[in-house]
PDB file of C-alpha atoms in Angstrom:
ATOM      1  CA  MET U1109      74.000  -3.802  75.012  1.00  0.00           C
ATOM      2  CA  SER U1110      76.328  -6.730  74.472  1.00  0.00           C
ATOM      3  CA  GLU U1111      80.010  -6.305  75.222  1.00  0.00           C
ATOM      4  CA  PRO U1112      82.324  -5.905  72.195  1.00  0.00           C
ATOM      5  CA  LYS U1113      84.093  -9.077  71.179  1.00  0.00           C
ATOM      6  CA  LYS U1114      87.798  -9.504  71.661  1.00  0.00           C
ATOM      7  CA  ALA U1115      89.951  -9.745  68.561  1.00  0.00           C
ATOM      8  CA  SER U1116      91.063 -13.232  69.615  1.00  0.00           C
ATOM      9  CA  ASP U1117      87.439 -14.386  69.814  1.00  0.00           C
ATOM     10  CA  ILE U1118      86.722 -13.045  66.315  1.00  0.00           C
ATOM     11  CA  LEU U1119      89.778 -14.801  64.930  1.00  0.00           C
ATOM     12  CA  GLU U1120      88.732 -18.097  66.549  1.00  0.00           C
ATOM     13  CA  GLU U1121      85.296 -17.761  64.996  1.00  0.00           C
ATOM     14  CA  LEU U1122      86.982 -17.275  61.621  1.00  0.00           C
ATOM     15  CA  GLY U1123      88.913 -20.491  62.098  1.00  0.00           C
ATOM     16  CA  PHE U1124      92.308 -19.078  63.038  1.00  0.00           C
ATOM     17  CA  ASP U1125      94.279 -21.759  64.911  1.00  0.00           C
ATOM     18  CA  PHE U1126      96.537 -20.153  67.503  1.00  0.00           C
ATOM     19  CA  ASN U1127      98.206 -23.507  68.220  1.00  0.00           C
ATOM     20  CA  ASN U1128      99.640 -23.636  64.701  1.00  0.00           C
ATOM     21  CA  MET U1129     100.652 -19.969  64.513  1.00  0.00           C
ATOM     22  CA  PRO U1130     104.241 -19.430  63.250  1.00  0.00           C
ATOM     23  CA  LEU U1131     106.608 -18.632  66.090  1.00  0.00           C
ATOM     24  CA  GLY U1132     108.943 -16.356  64.115  1.00  0.00           C
ATOM     25  CA  ILE U1133     110.109 -15.011  60.771  1.00  0.00           C
ATOM     26  CA  PRO U1134     111.862 -17.626  58.634  1.00  0.00           C
ATOM     27  CA  VAL U1135     115.628 -17.279  58.733  1.00  0.00           C
ATOM     28  CA  VAL U1136     117.371 -16.738  55.380  1.00  0.00           C
ATOM     29  CA  ASP U1137     120.774 -18.342  55.041  1.00  0.00           C
ATOM     30  CA  HIS U1138     122.790 -15.610  53.319  1.00  0.00           C
ATOM     31  CA  LEU U1139     125.694 -18.012  52.862  1.00  0.00           C
ATOM     32  CA  SER U1140     123.737 -20.727  51.081  1.00  0.00           C
ATOM     33  CA  PRO U1141     124.694 -21.368  47.422  1.00  0.00           C
ATOM     34  CA  GLU U1142     121.077 -20.833  46.378  1.00  0.00           C
ATOM     35  CA  TYR U1143     120.883 -17.395  47.995  1.00  0.00           C
ATOM     36  CA  ILE U1144     124.279 -16.338  46.631  1.00  0.00           C
ATOM     37  CA  GLU U1145     123.290 -17.379  43.109  1.00  0.00           C
ATOM     38  CA  GLN U1146     119.969 -15.553  43.395  1.00  0.00           C
ATOM     39  CA  GLU U1147     121.733 -12.358  44.507  1.00  0.00           C
ATOM     40  CA  ARG U1148     124.284 -12.690  41.687  1.00  0.00           C
ATOM     41  CA  LYS U1149     121.546 -12.926  39.068  1.00  0.00           C
ATOM     42  CA  PHE U1150     119.688  -9.992  40.616  1.00  0.00           C
ATOM     43  CA  GLN U1151     122.828  -7.845  40.557  1.00  0.00           C
ATOM     44  CA  GLN U1152     123.581  -8.816  36.951  1.00  0.00           C
ATOM     45  CA  GLU U1153     120.076  -7.851  35.856  1.00  0.00           C
ATOM     46  CA  LYS U1154     120.300  -4.551  37.714  1.00  0.00           C
ATOM     47  CA  GLU U1155     123.642  -3.736  36.071  1.00  0.00           C
ATOM     48  CA  ARG U1156     122.240  -4.665  32.644  1.00  0.00           C
ATOM     49  CA  GLU U1157     119.279  -2.309  33.127  1.00  0.00           C
ATOM     50  CA  ILE U1158     121.643   0.557  34.011  1.00  0.00           C
ATOM     51  CA  PHE U1159     123.883  -0.322  31.051  1.00  0.00           C
ATOM     52  CA  LEU U1160     120.997  -0.274  28.561  1.00  0.00           C
ATOM     53  CA  ALA U1161     119.606   2.960  30.009  1.00  0.00           C
ATOM     54  CA  ASP U1162     122.996   4.646  29.591  1.00  0.00           C
ATOM     55  CA  LEU U1163     123.263   3.421  25.992  1.00  0.00           C
ATOM     56  CA  GLN U1164     119.967   5.169  25.306  1.00  0.00           C
ATOM     57  CA  LEU U1165     121.239   8.335  26.970  1.00  0.00           C
ATOM     58  CA  ALA U1166     124.262   8.177  24.644  1.00  0.00           C
ATOM     59  CA  LYS U1167     121.784   8.633  21.755  1.00  0.00           C
ATOM     60  CA  ILE U1168     122.558   5.324  20.047  1.00  0.00           C
ATOM     61  CA  PRO U1169     119.947   4.839  17.286  1.00  0.00           C
ATOM     62  CA  LEU U1170     117.018   2.645  18.308  1.00  0.00           C
ATOM     63  CA  LYS U1171     117.672   0.115  15.527  1.00  0.00           C
ATOM     64  CA  HIS U1172     121.233  -0.461  16.657  1.00  0.00           C
ATOM     65  CA  PHE U1173     120.294  -0.273  20.338  1.00  0.00           C
ATOM     66  CA  ASN U1174     117.884  -3.190  19.859  1.00  0.00           C
ATOM     67  CA  LEU U1175     120.590  -5.178  18.054  1.00  0.00           C
ATOM     68  CA  LEU U1176     123.074  -4.454  20.838  1.00  0.00           C
ATOM     69  CA  LYS U1177     120.602  -5.755  23.423  1.00  0.00           C
ATOM     70  CA  GLU U1178     120.699  -9.188  21.771  1.00  0.00           C
ATOM     71  CA  MET U1179     124.372  -9.159  20.772  1.00  0.00           C
ATOM     72  CA  THR U1180     126.672 -11.840  22.166  1.00  0.00           C
ATOM     73  CA  VAL U1181     130.350 -12.593  21.767  1.00  0.00           C
ATOM     74  CA  LYS U1182     129.488 -15.081  19.013  1.00  0.00           C
ATOM     75  CA  ASN U1183     127.504 -12.694  16.792  1.00  0.00           C
ATOM     76  CA  LYS U1184     129.533  -9.490  17.083  1.00  0.00           C
ATOM     77  CA  PRO U1185     130.535  -8.132  13.644  1.00  0.00           C
ATOM     78  CA  ASP U1186     134.045  -8.769  12.321  1.00  0.00           C
ATOM     79  CA  LEU U1187     134.470  -5.019  11.854  1.00  0.00           C
ATOM     80  CA  TYR U1188     133.948  -4.539  15.587  1.00  0.00           C
ATOM     81  CA  SER U1189     136.872  -6.879  16.231  1.00  0.00           C
ATOM     82  CA  ARG U1190     139.017  -4.847  13.805  1.00  0.00           C
ATOM     83  CA  ILE U1191     138.098  -1.643  15.611  1.00  0.00           C
ATOM     84  CA  ARG U1192     138.976  -3.150  18.987  1.00  0.00           C
ATOM     85  CA  LYS U1193     142.291  -4.359  17.604  1.00  0.00           C
ATOM     86  CA  GLU U1194     143.336  -1.113  15.915  1.00  0.00           C
ATOM     87  CA  MET U1195     141.831   1.459  18.282  1.00  0.00           C
ATOM     88  CA  LYS U1196     144.335   2.280  20.984  1.00  0.00           C
ATOM     89  CA  GLU U1197     144.676   5.882  22.136  1.00  0.00           C
ATOM     90  CA  GLU U1198     143.757   7.190  18.693  1.00  0.00           C
ATOM     91  CA  SER U1199     140.981   8.175  16.310  1.00  0.00           C
ATOM     92  CA  ILE U1200     139.697   6.147  13.378  1.00  0.00           C
ATOM     93  CA  LEU U1201     137.901   7.039  10.154  1.00  0.00           C
ATOM     94  CA  ILE U1202     135.814   4.171   8.771  1.00  0.00           C
ATOM     95  CA  CYS U1203     135.050   4.517   5.043  1.00  0.00           C
ATOM     96  CA  GLY U1204     133.263   2.334   2.556  1.00  0.00           C
ATOM     97  CA  PRO U1205     129.847   1.118   1.420  1.00  0.00           C
ATOM     98  CA  ASN U1206     129.788  -2.140   3.370  1.00  0.00           C
ATOM     99  CA  LYS U1207     127.851  -2.789   6.553  1.00  0.00           C
ATOM    100  CA  PRO U1208     127.671  -2.891   9.543  1.00  0.00           C
ATOM    101  CA  LYS U1209     129.799   0.211  10.163  1.00  0.00           C
ATOM    102  CA  THR U1210     127.411   1.970  12.532  1.00  0.00           C
ATOM    103  CA  LEU U1211     126.526  -1.173  14.489  1.00  0.00           C
ATOM    104  CA  SER U1212     130.211  -2.015  14.917  1.00  0.00           C
ATOM    105  CA  ALA U1213     130.964   1.509  16.123  1.00  0.00           C
ATOM    106  CA  CYS U1214     128.039   1.399  18.556  1.00  0.00           C
ATOM    107  CA  ALA U1215     129.261  -1.946  19.868  1.00  0.00           C
ATOM    108  CA  TRP U1216     132.621  -0.259  20.435  1.00  0.00           C
ATOM    109  CA  LEU U1217     130.849   2.500  22.380  1.00  0.00           C
ATOM    110  CA  ALA U1218     129.189  -0.125  24.548  1.00  0.00           C
ATOM    111  CA  HIS U1219     132.602  -1.711  25.147  1.00  0.00           C
ATOM    112  CA  ARG U1220     134.130   1.644  26.137  1.00  0.00           C
ATOM    113  CA  TYR U1221     131.212   2.296  28.499  1.00  0.00           C
ATOM    114  CA  LYS U1222     131.961  -0.956  30.298  1.00  0.00           C
ATOM    115  CA  LYS U1223     135.546   0.256  30.626  1.00  0.00           C
ATOM    116  CA  GLY U1224     134.298   3.351  32.447  1.00  0.00           C
ATOM    117  CA  ASP U1225     134.295   5.874  29.581  1.00  0.00           C
ATOM    118  CA  SER U1226     131.584   8.447  28.974  1.00  0.00           C
ATOM    119  CA  ILE U1227     130.138   7.800  25.500  1.00  0.00           C
ATOM    120  CA  PHE U1228     128.198   9.716  22.860  1.00  0.00           C
ATOM    121  CA  TYR U1229     126.814   8.999  19.377  1.00  0.00           C
ATOM    122  CA  ILE U1230     125.804  11.736  16.954  1.00  0.00           C
ATOM    123  CA  LYS U1231     125.185  12.158  13.252  1.00  0.00           C
ATOM    124  CA  ALA U1232     127.583  14.553  11.571  1.00  0.00           C
ATOM    125  CA  PHE U1233     124.917  16.921  10.281  1.00  0.00           C
ATOM    126  CA  ASP U1234     123.365  17.315  13.749  1.00  0.00           C
ATOM    127  CA  LEU U1235     126.781  17.992  15.242  1.00  0.00           C
ATOM    128  CA  LEU U1236     127.825  20.535  12.649  1.00  0.00           C
ATOM    129  CA  LYS U1237     124.552  22.438  12.955  1.00  0.00           C
ATOM    130  CA  GLU U1238     125.673  23.194  16.508  1.00  0.00           C
ATOM    131  CA  ALA U1239     129.255  23.927  15.543  1.00  0.00           C
ATOM    132  CA  THR U1240     128.870  27.414  14.158  1.00  0.00           C
ATOM    133  CA  ASP U1241     130.774  28.873  17.092  1.00  0.00           C
ATOM    134  CA  PHE U1242     133.081  26.648  19.116  1.00  0.00           C
ATOM    135  CA  HIS U1243     133.779  29.467  21.556  1.00  0.00           C
ATOM    136  CA  SER U1244     130.140  29.253  22.666  1.00  0.00           C
ATOM    137  CA  ARG U1245     130.196  25.512  23.239  1.00  0.00           C
ATOM    138  CA  ASN U1246     128.834  25.850  26.774  1.00  0.00           C
ATOM    139  CA  LYS U1247     125.562  27.090  25.295  1.00  0.00           C
ATOM    140  CA  SER U1248     125.105  23.834  23.377  1.00  0.00           C
ATOM    141  CA  PRO U1249     124.536  20.540  25.241  1.00  0.00           C
ATOM    142  CA  ILE U1250     125.422  18.659  22.039  1.00  0.00           C
ATOM    143  CA  LEU U1251     128.783  20.391  21.665  1.00  0.00           C
ATOM    144  CA  ARG U1252     129.584  19.942  25.347  1.00  0.00           C
ATOM    145  CA  ARG U1253     128.997  16.209  25.070  1.00  0.00           C
ATOM    146  CA  ALA U1254     130.964  15.970  21.825  1.00  0.00           C
ATOM    147  CA  PHE U1255     133.947  17.663  23.447  1.00  0.00           C
ATOM    148  CA  LYS U1256     133.763  15.880  26.801  1.00  0.00           C
ATOM    149  CA  ALA U1257     132.835  12.286  25.894  1.00  0.00           C
ATOM    150  CA  LYS U1258     135.767   9.918  26.300  1.00  0.00           C
ATOM    151  CA  ALA U1259     134.450   7.869  23.373  1.00  0.00           C
ATOM    152  CA  LEU U1260     132.615   9.538  20.489  1.00  0.00           C
ATOM    153  CA  VAL U1261     131.080   8.266  17.235  1.00  0.00           C
ATOM    154  CA  ILE U1262     130.315  10.765  14.437  1.00  0.00           C
ATOM    155  CA  ASP U1263     128.165   9.032  11.820  1.00  0.00           C
ATOM    156  CA  ASN U1264     126.948   9.704   8.249  1.00  0.00           C
ATOM    157  CA  LEU U1265     129.608  12.190   7.215  1.00  0.00           C
ATOM    158  CA  GLN U1266     128.659  11.570   3.590  1.00  0.00           C
ATOM    159  CA  ASN U1267     125.358  13.385   4.197  1.00  0.00           C
ATOM    160  CA  VAL U1268     127.027  16.690   5.051  1.00  0.00           C
ATOM    161  CA  ASN U1269     127.023  19.393   2.394  1.00  0.00           C
ATOM    162  CA  LEU U1270     130.198  21.452   2.298  1.00  0.00           C
ATOM    163  CA  HIS U1271     128.156  24.555   1.529  1.00  0.00           C
ATOM    164  CA  ASP U1272     126.376  24.211   4.874  1.00  0.00           C
ATOM    165  CA  ILE U1273     129.371  23.848   7.195  1.00  0.00           C
ATOM    166  CA  ASN U1274     132.764  25.195   8.114  1.00  0.00           C
ATOM    167  CA  ILE U1275     135.276  22.337   7.851  1.00  0.00           C
ATOM    168  CA  SER U1276     137.660  24.099  10.233  1.00  0.00           C
ATOM    169  CA  ASN U1277     135.101  23.785  13.044  1.00  0.00           C
ATOM    170  CA  LEU U1278     135.009  20.009  12.710  1.00  0.00           C
ATOM    171  CA  SER U1279     138.798  19.820  12.405  1.00  0.00           C
ATOM    172  CA  HIS U1280     139.068  21.886  15.579  1.00  0.00           C
ATOM    173  CA  LEU U1281     136.832  19.440  17.437  1.00  0.00           C
ATOM    174  CA  LEU U1282     138.805  16.410  16.252  1.00  0.00           C
ATOM    175  CA  SER U1283     142.174  18.012  16.991  1.00  0.00           C
ATOM    176  CA  GLU U1284     141.158  19.004  20.503  1.00  0.00           C
ATOM    177  CA  ARG U1285     139.865  15.521  21.224  1.00  0.00           C
ATOM    178  CA  ASN U1286     143.119  13.983  19.945  1.00  0.00           C
ATOM    179  CA  ASP U1287     145.160  16.346  22.103  1.00  0.00           C
ATOM    180  CA  ASN U1288     143.129  15.307  25.132  1.00  0.00           C
ATOM    181  CA  GLY U1289     143.585  11.590  24.431  1.00  0.00           C
ATOM    182  CA  GLN U1290     139.882  11.050  23.728  1.00  0.00           C
ATOM    183  CA  ARG U1291     138.869   8.302  21.317  1.00  0.00           C
ATOM    184  CA  THR U1292     136.827   9.176  18.219  1.00  0.00           C
ATOM    185  CA  ILE U1293     135.322   7.156  15.365  1.00  0.00           C
ATOM    186  CA  ALA U1294     134.047   8.957  12.259  1.00  0.00           C
ATOM    187  CA  ILE U1295     131.993   7.059   9.663  1.00  0.00           C
ATOM    188  CA  SER U1296     131.393   7.690   5.962  1.00  0.00           C
ATOM    189  CA  THR U1297     130.270   5.652   2.973  1.00  0.00           C
ATOM    190  CA  THR U1298     132.564   7.738   0.741  1.00  0.00           C
ATOM    191  CA  PHE U1299     136.365   7.833   0.589  1.00  0.00           C
ATOM    192  CA  PRO U1300     138.875  10.693   0.967  1.00  0.00           C
ATOM    193  CA  GLU U1301     139.707  10.433  -2.744  1.00  0.00           C
ATOM    194  CA  THR U1302     136.152  11.360  -3.730  1.00  0.00           C
ATOM    195  CA  SER U1303     135.204  13.923  -1.083  1.00  0.00           C
ATOM    196  CA  LEU U1304     136.967  17.073   0.076  1.00  0.00           C
ATOM    197  CA  LEU U1305     135.208  16.846   3.438  1.00  0.00           C
ATOM    198  CA  ILE U1306     136.268  13.234   4.040  1.00  0.00           C
ATOM    199  CA  LYS U1307     139.805  14.077   2.913  1.00  0.00           C
ATOM    200  CA  SER U1308     139.955  16.904   5.436  1.00  0.00           C
ATOM    201  CA  ILE U1309     138.638  14.670   8.219  1.00  0.00           C
ATOM    202  CA  ALA U1310     141.062  11.888   7.298  1.00  0.00           C
ATOM    203  CA  GLU U1311     143.917  14.326   7.849  1.00  0.00           C
ATOM    204  CA  SER U1312     142.673  14.892  11.409  1.00  0.00           C
ATOM    205  CA  MET U1313     142.373  11.172  12.225  1.00  0.00           C
ATOM    206  CA  ASP U1314     145.095   8.728  13.197  1.00  0.00           C
ATOM    207  CA  ARG U1315     143.959   5.744  11.181  1.00  0.00           C
ATOM    208  CA  LEU U1316     141.751   4.801   8.227  1.00  0.00           C
ATOM    209  CA  ILE U1317     139.766   1.552   8.049  1.00  0.00           C
ATOM    210  CA  THR U1318     137.957   0.526   4.867  1.00  0.00           C
ATOM    211  CA  ALA U1319     134.726  -1.406   5.091  1.00  0.00           C
TER     212      ALA U1319
END
C-alpha cells in the first residue's frame, strides 16, 4: 500500500507556488481619505435604511412613503414649508381641497423623526373606531400610539360620520396632547364653517392653515 501524500505535495501537483504565497493579510489604512469616505457612505446608507423602516412602522401610506423616499430639498411641497414655519409647540388643522396636504404632513413627520420624536400617522375613522373608551386606552395599541407619539397626523377627517363617533373623545385626545406639549396635525378637505365635526376640532387646535 502506498503511503498517503502530504498536503504540500498535493498542492504542488495542483500548481500551487509556495514561493509566491502571500506573507500576510493586507493592511487597511483606516485613516486614508478613501477608507473614511467609504465608511461615511456606508453609515449614511445604514441610517437611511433605519429611517425608511421607521417611517413604515409609523403607518405612513405606501403612496406617500414612496414619494418621501425620492423627496429632496428642491422638490418638497410649499405647504410643507408653511407647516415647518408655523408649527412650533402647537397643533395645526389643515383644511381645504388642494393638494398635497397628506404628503406635506408626512414630510413633517419625517422631519420630526429626524429630530428625535416618535411619530404616528392614522386616518381619523380608524382612530375613532378605537376611541369608544379612552379609559381603556391601554387595551388598544392604536390609542396608545396616538396618545404617546410626540408627532401625530390625523388624516381624512371629512370621512368621519358624526353619527358614528363621540366628538368629545376626539377633543379629549387633542386636549391631552396639547397639555403634554405634543405636536398634532389634523387634515380635512372641508372647513369649520361647513362641518360641525371640523368646527369642534378647530376649537381644540392652536392654528388653522388653509390649503
